[in-house]
mmCIF file of C-alpha atoms and ligand atoms in Angstrom:
data_model
loop_
_atom_site.group_PDB
_atom_site.id
_atom_site.type_symbol
_atom_site.label_atom_id
_atom_site.label_comp_id
_atom_site.label_asym_id
_atom_site.label_seq_id
_atom_site.Cartn_x
_atom_site.Cartn_y
_atom_site.Cartn_z
ATOM 1 C CA MET F 175 -0.956 28.973 -20.684
ATOM 2 C CA THR F 176 1.641 28.085 -18.125
ATOM 3 C CA ASN F 177 1.139 25.577 -15.803
ATOM 4 C CA ALA F 178 2.953 26.944 -12.793
ATOM 5 C CA SER F 179 0.885 26.395 -9.865
ATOM 6 C CA GLU F 180 1.642 23.175 -7.405
ATOM 7 C CA GLU F 181 -0.505 22.316 -4.915
ATOM 8 C CA ASN F 182 1.502 22.988 -1.395
ATOM 9 C CA LYS F 183 0.913 20.341 1.083
ATOM 10 C CA ALA F 184 1.210 21.280 4.357
ATOM 11 C CA THR F 185 3.282 18.728 5.907
ATOM 12 C CA GLY F 186 3.597 17.859 10.168
ATOM 13 C CA ALA F 187 0.077 20.675 10.037
ATOM 14 C CA GLU F 188 -2.531 18.300 11.400
ATOM 15 C CA GLN F 189 -1.397 14.337 11.586
ATOM 16 C CA PRO F 190 -4.272 12.016 13.245
ATOM 17 C CA GLY F 191 -2.951 10.262 15.983
ATOM 18 C CA THR F 192 -0.370 13.157 17.120
ATOM 19 C CA GLN F 193 -2.307 15.839 18.642
ATOM 20 C CA PRO F 194 -0.150 17.579 21.527
ATOM 21 C CA MET F 195 -2.029 16.696 25.123
ATOM 22 C CA ASN F 196 -3.218 18.947 27.883
ATOM 23 C CA PRO F 197 -2.426 18.664 31.502
ATOM 24 C CA GLY F 198 -5.205 17.224 31.844
ATOM 25 C CA ASP F 199 -5.363 15.075 29.671
ATOM 26 C CA GLU F 200 -4.953 11.441 31.510
ATOM 27 C CA VAL F 201 -4.339 9.594 27.783
ATOM 28 C CA PRO F 202 -3.184 11.341 24.095
ATOM 29 C CA ALA F 203 -6.121 11.515 21.843
ATOM 30 C CA GLY F 204 -7.303 9.424 20.099
ATOM 31 C CA THR F 205 -6.673 6.210 22.409
ATOM 32 C CA PRO F 206 -9.379 4.115 22.633
ATOM 33 C CA GLY F 207 -11.760 3.779 25.198
ATOM 34 C CA SER F 208 -11.448 7.281 26.470
ATOM 35 C CA GLY F 209 -13.585 9.793 25.527
ATOM 36 C CA GLU F 210 -14.008 13.924 26.103
ATOM 37 C CA ASN F 211 -15.028 15.119 29.362
ATOM 38 C CA ILE F 212 -15.646 18.856 30.745
ATOM 39 C CA CYS F 213 -12.185 20.259 32.335
ATOM 40 C CA PRO F 214 -12.762 20.097 36.530
ATOM 41 C CA ASP F 215 -11.124 23.066 37.036
ATOM 42 C CA CYS F 216 -12.493 25.617 34.716
ATOM 43 C CA GLY F 217 -16.223 23.778 34.402
ATOM 44 C CA GLY F 218 -15.499 23.381 30.149
ATOM 45 C CA SER F 219 -14.912 27.205 29.567
ATOM 46 C CA GLY F 220 -11.619 26.828 29.125
ATOM 47 C CA ARG F 221 -11.211 30.301 31.340
ATOM 48 C CA ARG F 222 -9.321 30.295 34.489
ATOM 49 C CA GLU F 223 -8.947 33.487 36.114
ATOM 50 C CA ASN F 224 -8.825 36.280 32.281
ATOM 51 C CA ALA F 225 -6.426 33.434 31.749
ATOM 52 C CA ALA F 226 -6.422 30.125 29.316
ATOM 53 C CA CYS F 227 -6.578 27.369 31.693
ATOM 54 C CA PRO F 228 -3.784 25.355 31.830
ATOM 55 C CA THR F 229 -5.579 22.467 32.720
ATOM 56 C CA CYS F 230 -7.032 21.971 29.306
ATOM 57 C CA GLY F 231 -5.245 24.376 27.572
ATOM 58 C CA GLY F 232 -8.267 26.640 27.251
ATOM 59 C CA THR F 233 -10.271 24.003 25.503
ATOM 60 C CA GLY F 234 -12.616 23.237 28.446
ATOM 61 C CA ILE F 235 -12.263 19.596 27.458
ATOM 62 C CA VAL F 236 -9.922 16.889 28.667
ATOM 63 C CA ILE F 237 -9.232 13.487 27.484
ATOM 64 C CA GLU F 238 -10.110 11.357 30.063
ATOM 65 C CA ALA F 239 -10.003 7.661 30.409
ATOM 66 C CA VAL F 240 -13.031 5.341 30.062
ATOM 67 C CA SER F 241 -13.501 1.713 30.406
ATOM 68 C CA GLY F 242 -15.559 1.233 28.771
ATOM 69 C CA GLY F 243 -16.314 -1.632 26.847
ATOM 70 C CA ALA F 244 -16.261 -5.044 28.720
HETATM 71 ZN ZN1 LIG L 533 -9.608 23.878 32.137
#
């Protein structure tokens, strides 16, 4: 039995804290004190005029800074 199978490690695919920001994001995803919110431009549908909403990148969600805690 030849054992020539190695696990392919996809590098640079998805790394925590390095997600691309959308124009509608106030802060990068994962920022402490931030939270997801419905995109005000498309209302959460992710579409505007039969095209992907540029504000949220078609996700319908934007990351907003939430002043929580104290
Ligand atoms: Zn949107």
